[in-house]
Amino acid sequence: MGISYLGRYQIGLGIGPNLRLCEYLQGTSMEGPIPSTISQLKNLLELIISDLSGPTAPFPNLEYMENLIRLVMRNCSITGEIPEYIGHIENLKLLDLSFNRLTGKIPDTFEDKGSDRTKLDNMFLTNNSLTGEVPSWIILDKENHIDLSYNNFTRPHLDSCNYPVNLVSSYATSARNMIPWCLQKYLPCSFGKPEYYSLYINCGGEEVPFERETNEKDDDKESSKFFIATSDKWAYSSTGVFLGRQDNHLVAKTTSSLNSKNEEIYQTTRLAPISLKYYGLCLRKGHYKVRLYFAEIMFFSNHTFGKLGKRLFDISIQGTVVRNDFNIMEEAGAAGKGIYEDFDATVDGSTLEIHLYWSGKGNNSVPNKGVYGPLISAIAVTPKFNPNPRLSVGGIIGIVISSCVVLALILLLLRMTDYLGGKDIEDKDATNNFDPANKIGEGGFGPVYKGN
């Protein structure tokens, strides 16, 4: 579990080189950078560090840690390129370097030459600044969990959003003209002018009616991927795998009766091991109310051991953190009780982003291993503007008066140009209906009359 230790991260002094586990140094509130003395721990099987504050630092020297099975250095302000020797660690199965500031390309040493896929079962490099080409042996890898979202790749030219690898928003702005909308920064509207102004999602469950609206179903169970709803109104991106669990199902359901109004929307939930982002797509510009529904259905208030579970995660709207260390049970007062939180949001482009992020705090083994990370039951997004404005009485009167003035001007113009025959009537009146007594001669165009 994450423990709130403060101070700089110190490894080396007083720790023998035969240490084999350095696990779950997550959510500790320690400061980085990771010290160079970490290279002394040559026999480590697992190195799991996350969410260090402090200055940026280059990739630590891990070259002699040849026995690593899991390597997690998430959100540790690491800069520079990923060392190629990481791909030579023979037993490495999980690599999580997400939410850092890494640059350069993905090392070729990560490729399993014999099977044209990555060597790693799980590889999470999301939210960095990696560049160059996404290798074909990664794009087509259907067997492993890989997340390359939110980077700055420029190649190859891709024409679809449907890949086994999570590539959402993974390309640089300079490449936007050669890739579909889902790979571009800020996820622009896929069909031109935005037209939606509301959104209702039943996270982790089937379609259900709710408060005169219908919450769309969201029951996809795959992990570490980008999923687009059939309505094209929303999507989500999920990152990570649960450590200590054989399955990685990202939806949960309870059949128990919950102590909540509208309990049907609280009986299902979507989970994520690290990061979960929901996107409202093709929304009109304007101000919105975002209502997020939560119920803790993985812990139980009536069980001595189960009630010890503690889930903490951060909530961000449009890139701004609105809740730190959000604890559903604490806010609701109990497990199995539904609550909702309201937030304001502004859409300047066409996409609304709701981000839930686990910073390593809380439990990860109570009541069972792998029960941690963000959780959400439902989402409702409604406009704080009138999406279908009607004309006022004054506006209607103004339109009628303007139309009458325009019509009068048109008729006057037609009369002056003789399209209405007004000039013939004036000529007959002036010559007494062309009386021969008023004829004064012949001209090039016929008789000439004297007018009165």
PDB file of C-alpha atoms in Angstrom, residues 275-447:
ATOM      1  CA  SER A 275      -5.476   5.670 -15.562  1.00  0.00           C
ATOM      2  CA  LEU A 276      -8.994   5.950 -16.958  1.00  0.00           C
ATOM      3  CA  LYS A 277     -10.029   8.725 -19.335  1.00  0.00           C
ATOM      4  CA  TYR A 278     -13.531   9.303 -20.660  1.00  0.00           C
ATOM      5  CA  TYR A 279     -14.051  11.632 -23.608  1.00  0.00           C
ATOM      6  CA  GLY A 280     -17.205  13.452 -24.648  1.00  0.00           C
ATOM      7  CA  LEU A 281     -16.837  13.765 -28.422  1.00  0.00           C
ATOM      8  CA  CYS A 282     -18.087  16.364 -30.898  1.00  0.00           C
ATOM      9  CA  LEU A 283     -19.582  18.574 -28.187  1.00  0.00           C
ATOM     10  CA  ARG A 284     -20.612  22.137 -28.956  1.00  0.00           C
ATOM     11  CA  LYS A 285     -18.514  24.891 -27.467  1.00  0.00           C
ATOM     12  CA  GLY A 286     -19.805  26.185 -24.157  1.00  0.00           C
ATOM     13  CA  HIS A 287     -20.093  25.600 -20.414  1.00  0.00           C
ATOM     14  CA  TYR A 288     -21.271  22.233 -19.059  1.00  0.00           C
ATOM     15  CA  LYS A 289     -22.135  20.559 -15.779  1.00  0.00           C
ATOM     16  CA  VAL A 290     -20.332  17.255 -15.287  1.00  0.00           C
ATOM     17  CA  ARG A 291     -21.925  14.874 -12.778  1.00  0.00           C
ATOM     18  CA  LEU A 292     -19.900  11.789 -11.815  1.00  0.00           C
ATOM     19  CA  TYR A 293     -21.570   8.898  -9.964  1.00  0.00           C
ATOM     20  CA  PHE A 294     -19.653   6.601  -7.592  1.00  0.00           C
ATOM     21  CA  ALA A 295     -20.364   3.623  -5.348  1.00  0.00           C
ATOM     22  CA  GLU A 296     -17.750   1.415  -3.702  1.00  0.00           C
ATOM     23  CA  ILE A 297     -18.913  -2.108  -4.523  1.00  0.00           C
ATOM     24  CA  MET A 298     -15.545  -3.880  -4.120  1.00  0.00           C
ATOM     25  CA  PHE A 299     -15.359  -3.358  -0.338  1.00  0.00           C
ATOM     26  CA  PHE A 300     -17.992  -4.251   2.258  1.00  0.00           C
ATOM     27  CA  SER A 301     -18.966  -2.346   5.387  1.00  0.00           C
ATOM     28  CA  ASN A 302     -20.360  -5.423   7.144  1.00  0.00           C
ATOM     29  CA  HIS A 303     -17.228  -7.554   6.916  1.00  0.00           C
ATOM     30  CA  THR A 304     -14.428  -6.989   9.398  1.00  0.00           C
ATOM     31  CA  PHE A 305     -11.626  -7.526   6.851  1.00  0.00           C
ATOM     32  CA  GLY A 306     -13.378  -6.177   3.772  1.00  0.00           C
ATOM     33  CA  LYS A 307     -14.216  -2.858   5.362  1.00  0.00           C
ATOM     34  CA  LEU A 308     -10.493  -2.113   5.773  1.00  0.00           C
ATOM     35  CA  GLY A 309     -10.159  -1.460   2.043  1.00  0.00           C
ATOM     36  CA  LYS A 310      -9.197   2.067   1.084  1.00  0.00           C
ATOM     37  CA  ARG A 311      -9.365   3.335  -2.500  1.00  0.00           C
ATOM     38  CA  LEU A 312      -7.867   6.741  -3.353  1.00  0.00           C
ATOM     39  CA  PHE A 313      -7.572   8.398  -6.751  1.00  0.00           C
ATOM     40  CA  ASP A 314      -7.431  11.830  -8.366  1.00  0.00           C
ATOM     41  CA  ILE A 315     -10.101  13.394 -10.593  1.00  0.00           C
ATOM     42  CA  SER A 316      -9.256  15.851 -13.371  1.00  0.00           C
ATOM     43  CA  ILE A 317     -11.586  17.690 -15.747  1.00  0.00           C
ATOM     44  CA  GLN A 318     -10.140  19.198 -18.932  1.00  0.00           C
ATOM     45  CA  GLY A 319      -6.621  18.703 -17.572  1.00  0.00           C
ATOM     46  CA  THR A 320      -7.241  20.426 -14.225  1.00  0.00           C
ATOM     47  CA  VAL A 321      -7.220  18.399 -10.992  1.00  0.00           C
ATOM     48  CA  VAL A 322     -10.533  18.958  -9.206  1.00  0.00           C
ATOM     49  CA  ARG A 323     -10.189  16.320  -6.453  1.00  0.00           C
ATOM     50  CA  ASN A 324      -7.031  14.867  -4.911  1.00  0.00           C
ATOM     51  CA  ASP A 325      -7.108  11.528  -3.102  1.00  0.00           C
ATOM     52  CA  PHE A 326     -10.832  11.080  -3.634  1.00  0.00           C
ATOM     53  CA  ASN A 327     -12.162   8.353  -1.321  1.00  0.00           C
ATOM     54  CA  ILE A 328     -15.615   7.024  -2.273  1.00  0.00           C
ATOM     55  CA  MET A 329     -16.313   5.265   1.042  1.00  0.00           C
ATOM     56  CA  GLU A 330     -15.307   8.307   3.034  1.00  0.00           C
ATOM     57  CA  GLU A 331     -17.475  10.652   0.975  1.00  0.00           C
ATOM     58  CA  ALA A 332     -20.485   8.291   1.022  1.00  0.00           C
ATOM     59  CA  GLY A 333     -20.062   7.254   4.643  1.00  0.00           C
ATOM     60  CA  ALA A 334     -20.114   3.548   3.803  1.00  0.00           C
ATOM     61  CA  ALA A 335     -19.435   0.944   1.141  1.00  0.00           C
ATOM     62  CA  GLY A 336     -22.319   0.109  -1.177  1.00  0.00           C
ATOM     63  CA  LYS A 337     -23.799   3.592  -1.001  1.00  0.00           C
ATOM     64  CA  GLY A 338     -24.089   5.722  -4.126  1.00  0.00           C
ATOM     65  CA  ILE A 339     -23.047   9.375  -4.319  1.00  0.00           C
ATOM     66  CA  TYR A 340     -22.387  11.897  -7.050  1.00  0.00           C
ATOM     67  CA  GLU A 341     -20.038  14.846  -7.459  1.00  0.00           C
ATOM     68  CA  ASP A 342     -20.738  17.897  -9.665  1.00  0.00           C
ATOM     69  CA  PHE A 343     -18.102  19.866 -11.544  1.00  0.00           C
ATOM     70  CA  ASP A 344     -18.099  22.703 -14.060  1.00  0.00           C
ATOM     71  CA  ALA A 345     -16.334  22.320 -17.394  1.00  0.00           C
ATOM     72  CA  THR A 346     -15.778  24.424 -20.499  1.00  0.00           C
ATOM     73  CA  VAL A 347     -15.448  22.959 -23.987  1.00  0.00           C
ATOM     74  CA  ASP A 348     -13.431  25.277 -26.244  1.00  0.00           C
ATOM     75  CA  GLY A 349     -12.751  22.762 -29.013  1.00  0.00           C
ATOM     76  CA  SER A 350     -15.103  19.807 -29.297  1.00  0.00           C
ATOM     77  CA  THR A 351     -13.849  17.299 -26.682  1.00  0.00           C
ATOM     78  CA  LEU A 352     -14.487  16.973 -22.955  1.00  0.00           C
ATOM     79  CA  GLU A 353     -11.901  14.945 -21.004  1.00  0.00           C
ATOM     80  CA  ILE A 354     -12.596  13.310 -17.637  1.00  0.00           C
ATOM     81  CA  HIS A 355      -9.481  11.715 -16.135  1.00  0.00           C
ATOM     82  CA  LEU A 356      -9.313   9.390 -13.127  1.00  0.00           C
ATOM     83  CA  TYR A 357      -5.762   8.566 -11.999  1.00  0.00           C
ATOM     84  CA  TRP A 358      -4.341   6.279  -9.305  1.00  0.00           C
ATOM     85  CA  SER A 359      -1.195   7.750  -7.734  1.00  0.00           C
ATOM     86  CA  GLY A 360      -0.351   4.616  -5.743  1.00  0.00           C
ATOM     87  CA  LYS A 361      -2.180   5.573  -2.549  1.00  0.00           C
ATOM     88  CA  GLY A 362      -4.563   3.424  -0.508  1.00  0.00           C
ATOM     89  CA  ASN A 363      -4.680  -0.376  -0.363  1.00  0.00           C
ATOM     90  CA  ASN A 364      -3.762  -2.747  -3.151  1.00  0.00           C
ATOM     91  CA  SER A 365      -4.274  -6.090  -1.405  1.00  0.00           C
ATOM     92  CA  VAL A 366      -7.385  -5.610   0.774  1.00  0.00           C
ATOM     93  CA  PRO A 367      -9.809  -7.352   0.660  1.00  0.00           C
ATOM     94  CA  ASN A 368      -8.045  -9.100  -2.246  1.00  0.00           C
ATOM     95  CA  LYS A 369      -4.910  -8.522  -4.275  1.00  0.00           C
ATOM     96  CA  GLY A 370      -5.333  -6.170  -7.181  1.00  0.00           C
ATOM     97  CA  VAL A 371      -8.264  -4.218  -5.749  1.00  0.00           C
ATOM     98  CA  TYR A 372      -7.167  -0.627  -6.275  1.00  0.00           C
ATOM     99  CA  GLY A 373      -7.235   2.160  -8.834  1.00  0.00           C
ATOM    100  CA  PRO A 374     -10.018   4.491 -10.003  1.00  0.00           C
ATOM    101  CA  LEU A 375     -13.659   3.387 -10.152  1.00  0.00           C
ATOM    102  CA  ILE A 376     -16.753   5.097 -11.589  1.00  0.00           C
ATOM    103  CA  SER A 377     -20.423   4.118 -11.912  1.00  0.00           C
ATOM    104  CA  ALA A 378     -21.974   6.632 -14.317  1.00  0.00           C
ATOM    105  CA  ILE A 379     -21.430   9.963 -16.070  1.00  0.00           C
ATOM    106  CA  ALA A 380     -23.917  12.699 -16.981  1.00  0.00           C
ATOM    107  CA  VAL A 381     -22.891  15.794 -18.932  1.00  0.00           C
ATOM    108  CA  THR A 382     -25.488  18.523 -19.476  1.00  0.00           C
ATOM    109  CA  PRO A 383     -25.222  22.007 -21.031  1.00  0.00           C
ATOM    110  CA  LYS A 384     -25.334  25.199 -18.994  1.00  0.00           C
ATOM    111  CA  PHE A 385     -26.574  26.995 -22.114  1.00  0.00           C
ATOM    112  CA  ASN A 386     -29.780  26.747 -24.143  1.00  0.00           C
ATOM    113  CA  PRO A 387     -29.009  24.248 -26.943  1.00  0.00           C
ATOM    114  CA  ASN A 388     -32.202  25.129 -28.864  1.00  0.00           C
ATOM    115  CA  PRO A 389     -32.745  28.894 -28.472  1.00  0.00           C
ATOM    116  CA  ARG A 390     -36.120  30.307 -29.661  1.00  0.00           C
ATOM    117  CA  LEU A 391     -36.826  33.820 -31.000  1.00  0.00           C
ATOM    118  CA  SER A 392     -38.375  36.323 -28.598  1.00  0.00           C
ATOM    119  CA  VAL A 393     -41.514  38.342 -29.450  1.00  0.00           C
ATOM    120  CA  GLY A 394     -39.356  41.418 -30.042  1.00  0.00           C
ATOM    121  CA  GLY A 395     -37.127  39.423 -32.378  1.00  0.00           C
ATOM    122  CA  ILE A 396     -40.109  38.194 -34.388  1.00  0.00           C
ATOM    123  CA  ILE A 397     -41.522  41.784 -34.685  1.00  0.00           C
ATOM    124  CA  GLY A 398     -38.132  43.024 -35.825  1.00  0.00           C
ATOM    125  CA  ILE A 399     -37.935  40.376 -38.535  1.00  0.00           C
ATOM    126  CA  VAL A 400     -41.474  41.246 -39.792  1.00  0.00           C
ATOM    127  CA  ILE A 401     -40.742  45.009 -39.950  1.00  0.00           C
ATOM    128  CA  SER A 402     -37.431  44.427 -41.706  1.00  0.00           C
ATOM    129  CA  SER A 403     -39.119  42.167 -44.249  1.00  0.00           C
ATOM    130  CA  CYS A 404     -41.804  44.816 -44.977  1.00  0.00           C
ATOM    131  CA  VAL A 405     -39.191  47.526 -45.512  1.00  0.00           C
ATOM    132  CA  VAL A 406     -37.208  45.321 -47.878  1.00  0.00           C
ATOM    133  CA  LEU A 407     -40.371  44.444 -49.831  1.00  0.00           C
ATOM    134  CA  ALA A 408     -41.354  48.129 -50.189  1.00  0.00           C
ATOM    135  CA  LEU A 409     -37.887  48.999 -51.499  1.00  0.00           C
ATOM    136  CA  ILE A 410     -38.053  46.184 -54.044  1.00  0.00           C
ATOM    137  CA  LEU A 411     -41.477  47.358 -55.309  1.00  0.00           C
ATOM    138  CA  LEU A 412     -40.250  50.956 -55.617  1.00  0.00           C
ATOM    139  CA  LEU A 413     -37.215  49.853 -57.575  1.00  0.00           C
ATOM    140  CA  LEU A 414     -39.347  47.787 -59.959  1.00  0.00           C
ATOM    141  CA  ARG A 415     -41.695  50.703 -60.517  1.00  0.00           C
ATOM    142  CA  MET A 416     -38.857  53.108 -61.265  1.00  0.00           C
ATOM    143  CA  THR A 417     -37.360  50.712 -63.795  1.00  0.00           C
ATOM    144  CA  ASP A 418     -40.780  50.237 -65.508  1.00  0.00           C
ATOM    145  CA  TYR A 419     -41.046  46.538 -64.577  1.00  0.00           C
ATOM    146  CA  LEU A 420     -44.484  47.295 -63.133  1.00  0.00           C
ATOM    147  CA  GLY A 421     -45.700  49.424 -66.113  1.00  0.00           C
ATOM    148  CA  GLY A 422     -45.912  52.668 -64.139  1.00  0.00           C
ATOM    149  CA  LYS A 423     -44.146  54.767 -66.829  1.00  0.00           C
ATOM    150  CA  ASP A 424     -46.837  54.021 -69.525  1.00  0.00           C
ATOM    151  CA  ILE A 425     -49.585  55.254 -67.213  1.00  0.00           C
ATOM    152  CA  GLU A 426     -47.712  58.496 -66.547  1.00  0.00           C
ATOM    153  CA  ASP A 427     -47.171  59.103 -70.325  1.00  0.00           C
ATOM    154  CA  LYS A 428     -50.897  58.599 -71.130  1.00  0.00           C
ATOM    155  CA  ASP A 429     -51.905  61.053 -68.423  1.00  0.00           C
ATOM    156  CA  ALA A 430     -49.416  63.712 -69.641  1.00  0.00           C
ATOM    157  CA  THR A 431     -50.519  63.541 -73.368  1.00  0.00           C
ATOM    158  CA  ASN A 432     -54.240  63.171 -72.739  1.00  0.00           C
ATOM    159  CA  ASN A 433     -54.068  59.564 -73.920  1.00  0.00           C
ATOM    160  CA  PHE A 434     -51.833  60.534 -76.883  1.00  0.00           C
ATOM    161  CA  ASP A 435     -54.369  63.069 -78.289  1.00  0.00           C
ATOM    162  CA  PRO A 436     -53.393  63.966 -81.935  1.00  0.00           C
ATOM    163  CA  ALA A 437     -53.859  67.631 -80.990  1.00  0.00           C
ATOM    164  CA  ASN A 438     -50.763  67.280 -78.768  1.00  0.00           C
ATOM    165  CA  LYS A 439     -48.590  65.794 -81.554  1.00  0.00           C
ATOM    166  CA  ILE A 440     -45.703  68.095 -82.423  1.00  0.00           C
ATOM    167  CA  GLY A 441     -43.770  66.014 -84.972  1.00  0.00           C
ATOM    168  CA  GLU A 442     -41.975  62.770 -85.851  1.00  0.00           C
ATOM    169  CA  GLY A 443     -38.780  61.505 -84.313  1.00  0.00           C
ATOM    170  CA  GLY A 444     -36.402  58.633 -84.986  1.00  0.00           C
ATOM    171  CA  PHE A 445     -38.493  56.410 -82.711  1.00  0.00           C
ATOM    172  CA  GLY A 446     -42.002  57.516 -83.869  1.00  0.00           C
ATOM    173  CA  PRO A 447     -44.448  60.365 -83.019  1.00  0.00           C
TER     174      PRO A 447
END
